[in-house]
Coordinates of C-alpha atoms in Angstrom, one line a residue:
X1 CA 295.3 -8.6 -23.5
X2 CA 292.6 -6.5 -25.1
X3 CA 294.1 -7.2 -28.5
X4 CA 293.8 -10.9 -27.8
X5 CA 290.1 -10.7 -28.2
X6 CA 289.4 -8.2 -30.9
X7 CA 286.6 -9.3 -33.2
X8 CA 287.6 -9.9 -36.9
X9 CA 286.4 -7.3 -39.4
X10 CA 285.1 -8.2 -42.8
X11 CA 286.3 -6.5 -45.9
X12 CA 283.3 -4.2 -45.7
X13 CA 284.3 -3.4 -42.1
X14 CA 281.3 -4.9 -40.4
X15 CA 281.7 -7.2 -37.4
X16 CA 281.3 -10.8 -38.3
X17 CA 279.1 -12.5 -35.8
X18 CA 278.3 -16.1 -34.8
X19 CA 274.7 -17.1 -34.2
X20 CA 275.0 -20.1 -31.9
X21 CA 272.1 -21.9 -33.2
X22 CA 273.8 -22.3 -36.5
X23 CA 273.8 -19.0 -38.5
X24 CA 277.4 -18.0 -38.9
X25 CA 278.4 -15.0 -41.1
X26 CA 281.3 -16.1 -43.3
X27 CA 283.0 -14.7 -46.3
X28 CA 282.3 -17.4 -48.8
X29 CA 279.6 -16.3 -51.3
X30 CA 276.3 -17.9 -50.6
X31 CA 277.7 -20.2 -47.7
X32 CA 278.5 -23.0 -50.2
X33 CA 278.6 -26.3 -48.2
X34 CA 281.7 -28.3 -48.2
X35 CA 282.3 -31.9 -49.2
X36 CA 281.4 -33.5 -45.8
X37 CA 278.0 -35.0 -45.4
X38 CA 275.5 -32.5 -43.9
X39 CA 274.4 -35.2 -41.4
X40 CA 277.7 -35.1 -39.6
X41 CA 277.2 -31.4 -39.0
X42 CA 273.8 -32.2 -37.6
X43 CA 271.5 -29.4 -38.8
X44 CA 273.2 -27.7 -41.7
X45 CA 276.2 -27.9 -44.0
X46 CA 279.9 -27.6 -43.2
X47 CA 281.8 -24.5 -44.2
X48 CA 283.2 -24.6 -47.7
X49 CA 287.0 -25.1 -48.0
X50 CA 287.5 -21.4 -48.6
X51 CA 285.6 -20.1 -45.7
X52 CA 287.3 -18.8 -42.6
X53 CA 285.8 -19.3 -39.1
X54 CA 283.8 -16.3 -37.9
X55 CA 284.5 -14.6 -34.6
X56 CA 288.3 -14.3 -33.8
X57 CA 291.0 -14.0 -36.4
X58 CA 292.4 -17.4 -37.4
X59 CA 295.9 -16.7 -36.1
X60 CA 294.8 -15.0 -32.9
X61 CA 295.7 -16.9 -29.7
X62 CA 293.1 -18.2 -27.2
X63 CA 293.4 -17.6 -23.4
X64 CA 294.3 -21.2 -23.2
X65 CA 294.3 -23.6 -26.1
X66 CA 291.1 -25.4 -26.4
X67 CA 290.8 -25.5 -30.0
X68 CA 292.5 -26.5 -33.4
X69 CA 291.6 -26.3 -37.0
X70 CA 288.3 -24.6 -37.3
X71 CA 287.0 -26.2 -40.5
X72 CA 283.8 -27.2 -38.8
X73 CA 281.8 -24.0 -38.5
X74 CA 279.0 -25.5 -36.5
X75 CA 275.5 -25.8 -37.6
X76 CA 275.5 -23.9 -40.9
X77 CA 277.0 -20.8 -42.4
X78 CA 275.8 -17.8 -44.5
X79 CA 277.9 -15.6 -46.7
X80 CA 277.5 -12.0 -47.3
X81 CA 274.5 -12.7 -49.6
X82 CA 273.1 -15.4 -47.3
X83 CA 270.9 -16.8 -50.1
X84 CA 273.1 -19.6 -51.6
X85 CA 272.6 -23.4 -51.0
X86 CA 273.1 -24.2 -47.5
X87 CA 273.5 -20.6 -46.8
X88 CA 271.0 -20.4 -44.0
X89 CA 271.7 -22.3 -40.8
X90 CA 269.5 -22.3 -37.7
X91 CA 268.7 -18.6 -37.3
X92 CA 271.6 -17.5 -39.6
X93 CA 271.7 -14.0 -41.0
X94 CA 272.4 -13.0 -44.6
X95 CA 273.5 -9.7 -45.8
X96 CA 276.3 -7.5 -44.4
X97 CA 274.3 -6.2 -41.5
X98 CA 275.8 -7.8 -38.3
X99 CA 273.5 -9.6 -36.2
X100 CA 273.7 -9.6 -32.4
X101 CA 274.9 -12.8 -30.8
X102 CA 272.1 -14.8 -29.3
X103 CA 271.6 -18.2 -27.9
X104 CA 270.6 -21.4 -29.6
X105 CA 266.9 -20.7 -29.5
X106 CA 267.2 -17.7 -31.8
X107 CA 263.8 -18.2 -33.5
X108 CA 261.3 -15.6 -32.4
X109 CA 257.6 -16.3 -31.7
X110 CA 256.7 -14.5 -35.0
X111 CA 259.1 -16.6 -37.1
X112 CA 257.5 -18.1 -40.2
X113 CA 256.7 -21.8 -40.4
X114 CA 259.2 -22.0 -43.3
X115 CA 262.0 -20.8 -41.1
X116 CA 260.9 -23.1 -38.3
X117 CA 260.9 -26.1 -40.6
X118 CA 264.7 -25.6 -41.1
X119 CA 265.3 -26.5 -37.5
X120 CA 265.0 -30.2 -38.1
X121 CA 265.8 -31.1 -41.7
X122 CA 265.6 -34.8 -42.7
X123 CA 268.6 -37.0 -42.4
X124 CA 270.9 -36.4 -45.4
X125 CA 271.0 -32.6 -45.3
X126 CA 268.8 -30.1 -47.0
X127 CA 268.0 -32.4 -49.9
X128 CA 267.2 -35.4 -47.6
X129 CA 268.3 -39.0 -48.0
X130 CA 268.2 -40.8 -51.3
X131 CA 264.6 -41.2 -52.5
X132 CA 263.4 -38.6 -50.0
X133 CA 261.2 -35.8 -51.4
X134 CA 262.9 -33.1 -49.2
X135 CA 261.3 -33.7 -45.9
X136 CA 257.6 -34.1 -46.7
X137 CA 257.4 -37.2 -44.5
X138 CA 257.6 -36.6 -40.8
X139 CA 260.5 -38.3 -38.8
X140 CA 259.3 -41.6 -37.3
X141 CA 260.2 -43.8 -34.3
X142 CA 262.3 -46.7 -35.7
X143 CA 261.7 -49.2 -32.9
X144 CA 258.4 -50.4 -31.4
X145 CA 257.8 -50.4 -27.7
X146 CA 259.0 -54.1 -27.4
X147 CA 262.3 -53.3 -29.0
X148 CA 261.6 -54.9 -32.4
X149 CA 262.5 -53.0 -35.6
X150 CA 259.5 -51.8 -37.6
X151 CA 258.5 -53.9 -40.6
X152 CA 259.6 -53.1 -44.3
X153 CA 256.2 -51.4 -44.9
X154 CA 256.9 -48.7 -42.3
X155 CA 257.1 -45.2 -43.8
X156 CA 259.0 -42.1 -42.7
X157 CA 262.7 -41.4 -42.1
X158 CA 264.2 -42.3 -38.7
X159 CA 264.7 -39.4 -36.4
X160 CA 268.5 -39.9 -36.1
X161 CA 271.7 -39.3 -38.1
X162 CA 272.0 -41.0 -41.4
X163 CA 273.7 -44.4 -41.1
X164 CA 273.0 -44.7 -37.3
X165 CA 270.9 -47.9 -36.9
X166 CA 268.8 -48.5 -33.8
X167 CA 271.2 -51.3 -32.7
X168 CA 274.2 -49.0 -33.0
X169 CA 272.2 -46.1 -31.3
X170 CA 271.3 -48.4 -28.4
X171 CA 274.9 -49.5 -28.0
X172 CA 276.1 -45.9 -27.7
X173 CA 273.3 -45.0 -25.4
X174 CA 274.3 -47.7 -23.0
X175 CA 278.0 -46.7 -23.2
X176 CA 277.4 -43.0 -22.6
X177 CA 274.5 -42.1 -20.2
X178 CA 274.2 -38.4 -19.8
X179 CA 270.4 -38.4 -19.2
X180 CA 270.4 -41.1 -16.5
X181 CA 272.6 -42.2 -13.7
X182 CA 274.6 -45.5 -13.6
X183 CA 272.5 -48.3 -12.4
X184 CA 275.1 -51.1 -12.2
X185 CA 278.5 -51.6 -10.7
X186 CA 280.4 -52.5 -13.8
X187 CA 283.3 -51.4 -16.0
X188 CA 281.3 -48.2 -16.9
X189 CA 281.3 -47.0 -13.3
X190 CA 284.5 -44.9 -13.1
X191 CA 286.2 -43.3 -10.2
X192 CA 284.6 -41.9 -7.0
X193 CA 286.4 -44.6 -4.9
X194 CA 287.4 -42.1 -2.2
X195 CA 283.8 -40.9 -1.9
X196 CA 282.5 -44.5 -1.7
X197 CA 285.1 -45.4 0.8
X198 CA 284.0 -42.4 3.0
X199 CA 280.4 -43.2 2.8
X200 CA 280.9 -46.8 3.6
X201 CA 283.2 -46.0 6.5
X202 CA 280.5 -43.6 8.0
X203 CA 277.8 -46.2 7.7
X204 CA 279.7 -49.3 8.8
X205 CA 282.2 -48.0 11.4
X206 CA 280.6 -44.8 12.8
X207 CA 276.9 -45.7 12.4
X208 CA 276.4 -42.2 11.3
X209 CA 273.9 -40.8 8.9
X210 CA 275.4 -39.4 5.7
X211 CA 274.6 -36.3 3.6
X212 CA 276.0 -36.5 0.0
X213 CA 275.8 -33.1 -1.6
X214 CA 277.3 -31.1 -4.6
X215 CA 276.4 -29.3 -7.7
X216 CA 274.3 -30.7 -10.5
X217 CA 275.8 -33.1 -13.1
X218 CA 278.5 -34.5 -10.7
X219 CA 277.0 -38.0 -10.5
X220 CA 275.5 -38.0 -7.0
X221 CA 272.7 -40.4 -7.9
X222 CA 275.2 -42.8 -9.6
X223 CA 277.1 -42.8 -6.3
X224 CA 273.9 -43.4 -4.4
X225 CA 273.0 -46.3 -6.7
X226 CA 276.5 -47.8 -6.1
X227 CA 276.1 -47.5 -2.3
X228 CA 272.7 -49.3 -2.6
X229 CA 274.2 -52.2 -4.5
X230 CA 277.4 -52.4 -2.3
X231 CA 275.2 -52.4 0.9
X232 CA 272.9 -55.1 -0.5
X233 CA 275.9 -57.4 -1.2
X234 CA 276.9 -57.0 2.4
X235 CA 273.5 -58.0 3.8
X236 CA 272.1 -54.6 4.4
X237 CA 268.4 -54.0 3.6
X238 CA 269.0 -51.1 1.3
X239 CA 265.9 -49.1 0.2
X240 CA 266.0 -46.0 -2.1
X241 CA 263.4 -43.4 -3.0
X242 CA 263.5 -40.3 -5.1
X243 CA 261.9 -37.3 -3.4
X244 CA 259.5 -34.9 -5.0
X245 CA 257.8 -31.7 -3.8
X246 CA 254.4 -33.3 -3.5
X247 CA 255.4 -36.2 -1.2
X248 CA 255.0 -35.6 2.5
X249 CA 257.2 -36.9 5.3
X250 CA 254.5 -39.5 6.1
X251 CA 254.2 -40.6 2.5
X252 CA 257.9 -41.3 2.1
X253 CA 258.4 -43.2 5.4
X254 CA 255.2 -45.3 4.8
X255 CA 256.7 -46.2 1.4
X256 CA 259.9 -47.3 3.1
X257 CA 258.0 -49.3 5.9
X258 CA 256.0 -51.2 3.3
X259 CA 259.2 -52.7 2.0
X260 CA 260.4 -53.9 5.4
X261 CA 258.8 -57.3 6.0
X262 CA 257.5 -58.4 9.4
X263 CA 260.2 -61.1 9.7
X264 CA 262.6 -58.4 10.8
X265 CA 260.3 -57.3 13.7
X266 CA 262.1 -57.6 17.1
X267 CA 259.0 -58.7 19.1
X268 CA 258.8 -61.8 17.0
X269 CA 262.2 -62.8 18.5
X270 CA 261.9 -61.4 22.0
X271 CA 258.2 -62.2 22.8
X272 CA 256.6 -65.4 21.5
X273 CA 253.1 -64.1 22.3
X274 CA 253.7 -61.0 20.3
X275 CA 254.9 -63.2 17.4
X276 CA 251.3 -64.5 17.0
X277 CA 250.3 -61.1 15.7
X278 CA 249.9 -61.3 12.0
X279 CA 251.1 -58.5 9.8
X280 CA 252.9 -58.3 6.4
X281 CA 255.2 -55.2 6.7
X282 CA 256.2 -52.5 9.1
X283 CA 253.8 -49.9 7.7
X284 CA 251.0 -51.9 9.4
X285 CA 252.4 -51.0 12.8
X286 CA 251.8 -47.3 12.2
X287 CA 248.5 -45.7 13.2
X288 CA 246.2 -44.7 10.4
X289 CA 246.5 -41.1 9.2
X290 CA 249.3 -39.1 10.5
X291 CA 252.0 -40.2 12.9
X292 CA 254.8 -38.4 15.0
X293 CA 258.5 -38.8 14.6
X294 CA 258.6 -40.5 18.0
X295 CA 256.2 -43.2 16.9
X296 CA 258.2 -43.7 13.7
X297 CA 261.4 -44.0 15.8
X298 CA 259.9 -46.6 18.0
X299 CA 258.7 -48.8 15.1
X300 CA 262.2 -48.5 13.4
X301 CA 263.9 -49.4 16.7
X302 CA 261.9 -52.7 16.6
X303 CA 263.9 -53.8 13.5
X304 CA 265.9 -57.0 14.3
X305 CA 268.3 -59.3 12.4
X306 CA 269.2 -56.7 9.7
X307 CA 270.5 -53.2 9.2
X308 CA 268.3 -51.0 7.1
X309 CA 269.9 -48.3 4.8
X310 CA 267.3 -45.7 3.7
X311 CA 268.4 -43.5 0.8
X312 CA 266.6 -40.3 0.0
X313 CA 267.7 -39.1 -3.4
X314 CA 267.1 -35.5 -4.8
X315 CA 266.3 -34.2 -1.4
X316 CA 266.8 -30.7 -2.6
X317 CA 263.3 -31.0 -4.2
X318 CA 261.7 -31.0 -0.7
X319 CA 260.6 -27.4 0.1
X320 CA 258.3 -28.1 3.0
X321 CA 260.0 -26.8 6.1
X322 CA 257.9 -29.1 8.3
X323 CA 259.4 -32.0 6.4
X324 CA 262.9 -30.8 6.9
X325 CA 262.3 -30.3 10.7
X326 CA 260.8 -33.8 11.1
X327 CA 263.8 -35.3 9.3
X328 CA 266.2 -33.5 11.5
X329 CA 264.4 -34.8 14.6
X330 CA 264.4 -38.3 13.1
X331 CA 268.2 -38.2 12.7
X332 CA 268.7 -37.3 16.4
X333 CA 266.1 -39.9 17.6
X334 CA 267.6 -42.8 15.6
X335 CA 271.0 -42.0 16.8
X336 CA 270.0 -41.7 20.4
X337 CA 268.0 -45.0 20.4
X338 CA 270.7 -46.8 18.5
X339 CA 268.1 -48.1 16.0
X340 CA 269.6 -50.4 13.3
X341 CA 268.7 -47.8 10.6
X342 CA 271.0 -45.5 8.8
X343 CA 270.0 -42.8 6.4
X344 CA 271.8 -41.5 3.2
X345 CA 270.4 -38.2 2.0
X346 CA 271.5 -36.9 -1.4
X347 CA 270.8 -33.5 -2.9
X348 CA 272.1 -30.6 -4.9
X349 CA 273.6 -28.0 -2.5
X350 CA 276.7 -25.9 -2.0
X351 CA 276.8 -26.7 1.7
X352 CA 275.1 -28.6 4.5
X353 CA 272.9 -25.9 5.7
X354 CA 271.4 -25.2 2.3
X355 CA 270.3 -28.9 2.2
X356 CA 269.1 -29.5 5.7
X357 CA 268.6 -26.0 7.2
X358 CA 270.3 -24.9 10.4
X359 CA 269.9 -27.7 13.1
X360 CA 273.1 -27.6 15.2
X361 CA 271.8 -30.4 17.5
X362 CA 272.1 -33.0 14.6
X363 CA 275.6 -32.2 13.5
X364 CA 277.1 -34.9 15.6
X365 CA 274.8 -37.5 14.0
X366 CA 275.7 -36.6 10.5
X367 CA 278.7 -37.1 8.2
X368 CA 278.6 -34.6 5.4
X369 CA 280.3 -35.8 2.2
X370 CA 280.9 -33.4 -0.6
X371 CA 281.2 -34.9 -4.1
X372 CA 284.1 -33.2 -5.9
X373 CA 284.6 -32.7 -9.6
X374 CA 286.3 -35.6 -11.3
X375 CA 289.9 -35.4 -12.2
X376 CA 291.1 -35.3 -15.8
X377 CA 292.4 -38.8 -15.4
X378 CA 289.0 -40.0 -14.3
X379 CA 287.3 -38.2 -17.3
X380 CA 289.8 -40.0 -19.6
X381 CA 289.0 -43.4 -18.0
X382 CA 285.2 -42.6 -18.3
X383 CA 285.7 -41.8 -22.0
X384 CA 287.9 -44.9 -22.6
X385 CA 285.5 -47.3 -20.8
X386 CA 282.5 -46.1 -22.8
X387 CA 284.4 -46.3 -26.1
X388 CA 285.5 -49.8 -25.4
X389 CA 282.0 -50.9 -24.4
X390 CA 280.7 -49.4 -27.7
X391 CA 283.5 -50.8 -29.9
X392 CA 284.8 -47.4 -31.0
X393 CA 287.8 -45.2 -30.1
X394 CA 288.4 -41.6 -29.5
X395 CA 291.3 -39.7 -31.2
X396 CA 293.8 -38.7 -28.4
X397 CA 293.4 -34.9 -29.2
X398 CA 289.6 -35.3 -29.0
X399 CA 289.8 -36.9 -25.6
X400 CA 292.0 -34.1 -24.4
X401 CA 289.8 -31.5 -25.7
X402 CA 286.7 -33.1 -24.1
X403 CA 288.4 -33.0 -20.7
X404 CA 289.2 -29.4 -21.3
X405 CA 285.6 -28.6 -22.1
X406 CA 283.9 -30.5 -19.2
X407 CA 286.4 -29.6 -16.5
X408 CA 285.6 -32.5 -14.3
X409 CA 281.9 -32.6 -14.8
X410 CA 280.8 -36.2 -15.8
X411 CA 277.4 -35.1 -17.2
X412 CA 279.0 -33.0 -20.1
X413 CA 281.7 -35.6 -20.6
X414 CA 279.0 -38.3 -21.3
X415 CA 276.8 -35.9 -23.4
X416 CA 279.8 -34.8 -25.6
X417 CA 280.9 -38.4 -26.0
X418 CA 277.4 -39.6 -27.0
X419 CA 276.9 -37.0 -29.7
X420 CA 280.4 -37.2 -31.0
X421 CA 280.2 -41.0 -31.2
X422 CA 276.9 -40.9 -33.0
X423 CA 278.4 -38.5 -35.5
X424 CA 281.4 -40.8 -36.1
X425 CA 279.2 -43.8 -36.6
X426 CA 276.9 -42.0 -38.9
X427 CA 279.8 -41.3 -41.3
X428 CA 280.9 -44.9 -41.2
X429 CA 283.9 -44.5 -38.9
X430 CA 284.7 -46.2 -35.6
X431 CA 287.1 -43.3 -34.6
X432 CA 285.8 -40.1 -33.2
X433 CA 287.6 -37.2 -34.8
X434 CA 287.6 -33.4 -34.5
X435 CA 284.7 -32.9 -36.9
X436 CA 282.6 -35.2 -34.7
X437 CA 283.5 -33.2 -31.5
X438 CA 282.5 -30.0 -33.5
X439 CA 279.1 -31.6 -34.1
X440 CA 278.7 -32.7 -30.4
X441 CA 279.6 -29.1 -29.2
X442 CA 277.0 -27.6 -31.6
X443 CA 274.4 -30.0 -30.3
X444 CA 275.2 -29.3 -26.7
X445 CA 274.9 -25.6 -27.3
X446 CA 271.7 -26.0 -29.2
X447 CA 270.2 -28.1 -26.4
X448 CA 271.5 -26.1 -23.4
X449 CA 269.0 -25.2 -20.7
X450 CA 267.0 -22.1 -21.3
X451 CA 268.2 -20.6 -18.0
X452 CA 271.8 -21.0 -19.0
X453 CA 271.3 -19.4 -22.4
X454 CA 269.3 -16.5 -20.9
X455 CA 271.9 -16.0 -18.1
X456 CA 274.7 -15.9 -20.7
X457 CA 272.8 -13.3 -22.8
X458 CA 272.0 -11.1 -19.8
X459 CA 275.7 -11.3 -18.6
X460 CA 276.8 -9.7 -21.9
X461 CA 274.0 -7.1 -22.0
X462 CA 274.8 -3.5 -22.2
X463 CA 278.1 -1.8 -22.8
X464 CA 281.6 -3.3 -22.5
X465 CA 280.3 -6.5 -24.2
X466 CA 283.6 -7.7 -25.4
X467 CA 285.3 -7.1 -22.0
X468 CA 282.6 -9.0 -20.3
X469 CA 282.8 -11.8 -22.7
X470 CA 286.6 -12.1 -22.2
X471 CA 286.1 -12.0 -18.4
X472 CA 283.5 -14.7 -18.5
X473 CA 285.9 -17.0 -20.6
X474 CA 288.8 -16.2 -18.2
X475 CA 286.6 -17.2 -15.2
X476 CA 285.7 -20.4 -17.0
X477 CA 289.3 -21.3 -17.6
X478 CA 290.5 -20.3 -14.1
X479 CA 291.6 -23.1 -11.8
X480 CA 289.2 -23.9 -9.1
X481 CA 288.9 -25.9 -5.9
X482 CA 286.6 -29.0 -5.6
X483 CA 283.7 -26.6 -5.0
X484 CA 284.2 -24.8 -8.3
X485 CA 285.5 -21.6 -6.4
X486 CA 288.3 -19.6 -8.0
X487 CA 290.6 -16.8 -6.9
X488 CA 290.4 -13.6 -9.0
X489 CA 294.2 -13.3 -8.7
X490 CA 294.5 -16.5 -10.9
X491 CA 292.5 -15.0 -13.8
X492 CA 294.6 -14.7 -17.0
X493 CA 292.9 -11.3 -17.7
X494 CA 293.9 -9.9 -14.3
X495 CA 294.1 -6.1 -14.5
X496 CA 292.7 -2.8 -13.1
X497 CA 289.2 -3.5 -14.5
X498 CA 288.9 -7.1 -13.2
X499 CA 287.2 -6.2 -10.0
X500 CA 284.6 -4.0 -11.7
X501 CA 283.8 -6.6 -14.2
X502 CA 283.5 -9.4 -11.7
X503 CA 281.3 -7.2 -9.6
X504 CA 279.0 -6.6 -12.6
X505 CA 278.7 -10.3 -13.4
X506 CA 277.4 -10.9 -9.8
X507 CA 274.5 -8.4 -10.3
X508 CA 271.0 -9.4 -11.3
X509 CA 271.0 -7.0 -14.3
X510 CA 273.9 -9.0 -15.6
X511 CA 272.3 -12.5 -15.0
X512 CA 274.1 -12.9 -11.6
X513 CA 276.0 -15.7 -13.3
X514 CA 278.8 -15.4 -10.7
X515 CA 278.4 -15.6 -6.9
X516 CA 280.9 -14.0 -4.5
X517 CA 282.3 -16.2 -1.8
X518 CA 283.5 -13.9 1.0
X519 CA 286.4 -15.3 3.1
X520 CA 288.5 -13.6 5.8
X521 CA 290.7 -11.1 4.0
X522 CA 289.6 -11.9 0.4
X523 CA 286.7 -12.6 -1.9
X524 CA 286.6 -15.5 -4.2
X525 CA 284.0 -16.3 -6.9
X526 CA 282.2 -19.2 -8.4
X527 CA 279.6 -19.7 -11.2
X528 CA 276.1 -19.7 -9.6
X529 CA 275.1 -22.5 -11.9
X530 CA 278.2 -24.6 -12.3
X531 CA 277.1 -25.9 -15.7
X532 CA 277.5 -22.3 -17.0
X533 CA 281.2 -22.9 -16.9
X534 CA 281.1 -25.6 -19.5
X535 CA 278.6 -23.7 -21.6
X536 CA 281.0 -20.7 -21.7
X537 CA 283.9 -22.8 -22.7
X538 CA 282.1 -24.5 -25.6
X539 CA 280.3 -21.4 -26.8
X540 CA 283.5 -19.3 -26.8
X541 CA 285.5 -22.0 -28.6
X542 CA 282.7 -22.3 -31.2
X543 CA 282.5 -18.5 -31.7
X544 CA 286.2 -18.0 -31.9
X545 CA 286.5 -20.7 -34.5
X546 CA 288.5 -23.1 -32.3
X547 CA 286.4 -26.2 -32.6

């Protein structure tokens, strides 16, 4: 297995390394760019036809096939001299001296402005678009705030791929939405039927409060938005608020009560004298200043002729312990008083205690719903739906490889699809091919969160780098349950050193990228940040020349 992952040696005997931000040491003199437009590569030229992918030998097998022809080297390549046209990518290294592998943000604080300027070349490659003077003009927004195109007198190149008009870009942005949740229930909302059914059942049949939890990037807010729409269609008064660390318990529930009109006040129905009291919304029934959970419960119990669904999104951002205690007390009081109010709390967490704290008394009032990873079939439907909406198509092998990279995480599926579709459209094609996926992977690696990039670098620090690298890849490829937990016995690199390497990857001095999950009679593992898994898969495929 060790021979599976040996680094390729150059003719001079030096390790050939890949700099993820674009500098890839190749063996073609000067890093001569190929025939493909530089825009499709994003931030540098493609490898020339004679260049071999850096990293692993071309004929060397992968742990599991996630790659194919490696003609797309990524963001740029340098040859041994590193001085030829297109020879310097983002942070690429010339000369035969091997450079240590680093993350996308390879530029040091003391880097020169000339080197920094290469990070964002103008559309059209190093020479710029036709008529451009090599990038003297700054990139400009191409649309005004009201959505209209700028007039013919506007100057500056658009800050997007060549050939990608604002109209096409907007169409793709609506089809693939990695940076925002789905807002509407339409053909772009894919899967999650079992989760929706469980939440609806808890609210409608059990009158229980619901806690929706899971790792980042799984689409929890999209599910919450769907529940809000479905509940509204059924006649519920559904109200949603995104939490933040500076909002207090009183702030949040005053916000909710302001949106409940006085027409739903029970006294107006039961007591004609009380009905003469004039007020606009339920917030006016609260005392000025602070109020207790008991007072809030009494007012919510006065709701009549509707059922209110209160949705608290991103509850993990609440760090105030007093807030959490009051919410736990409210859960219990609402259930005991049979108030026509149900709460749906949504947040990032591995388990219920992590989100709500330890409050055993409220367990019977809550239904925890864990949002699992999507299946490969659901990922395929997600890609297909977005492609149909945008009027493009994805090659079957590209769809399969996207599913292999994202491993059920819809965020990365949307992000890869968006970048790959933009690349295809920019080169005048309505079919997304392998070269477009290569560009998308390079963009995802370059834009990865700083914490993930740093964690990856720390994980491989010190001795036994290649062994740790192979172990990380094996962990990323290992089958998992819906929580992202895997059994070390399922690792493809299983051997006598496995336990030692896994233990090292859980330590702080190695980034603590893995977390041990201790169970009776065995220990399982999971990535502490689940998005690290996709980053490892994409980065390793890029470095091993398999994308």
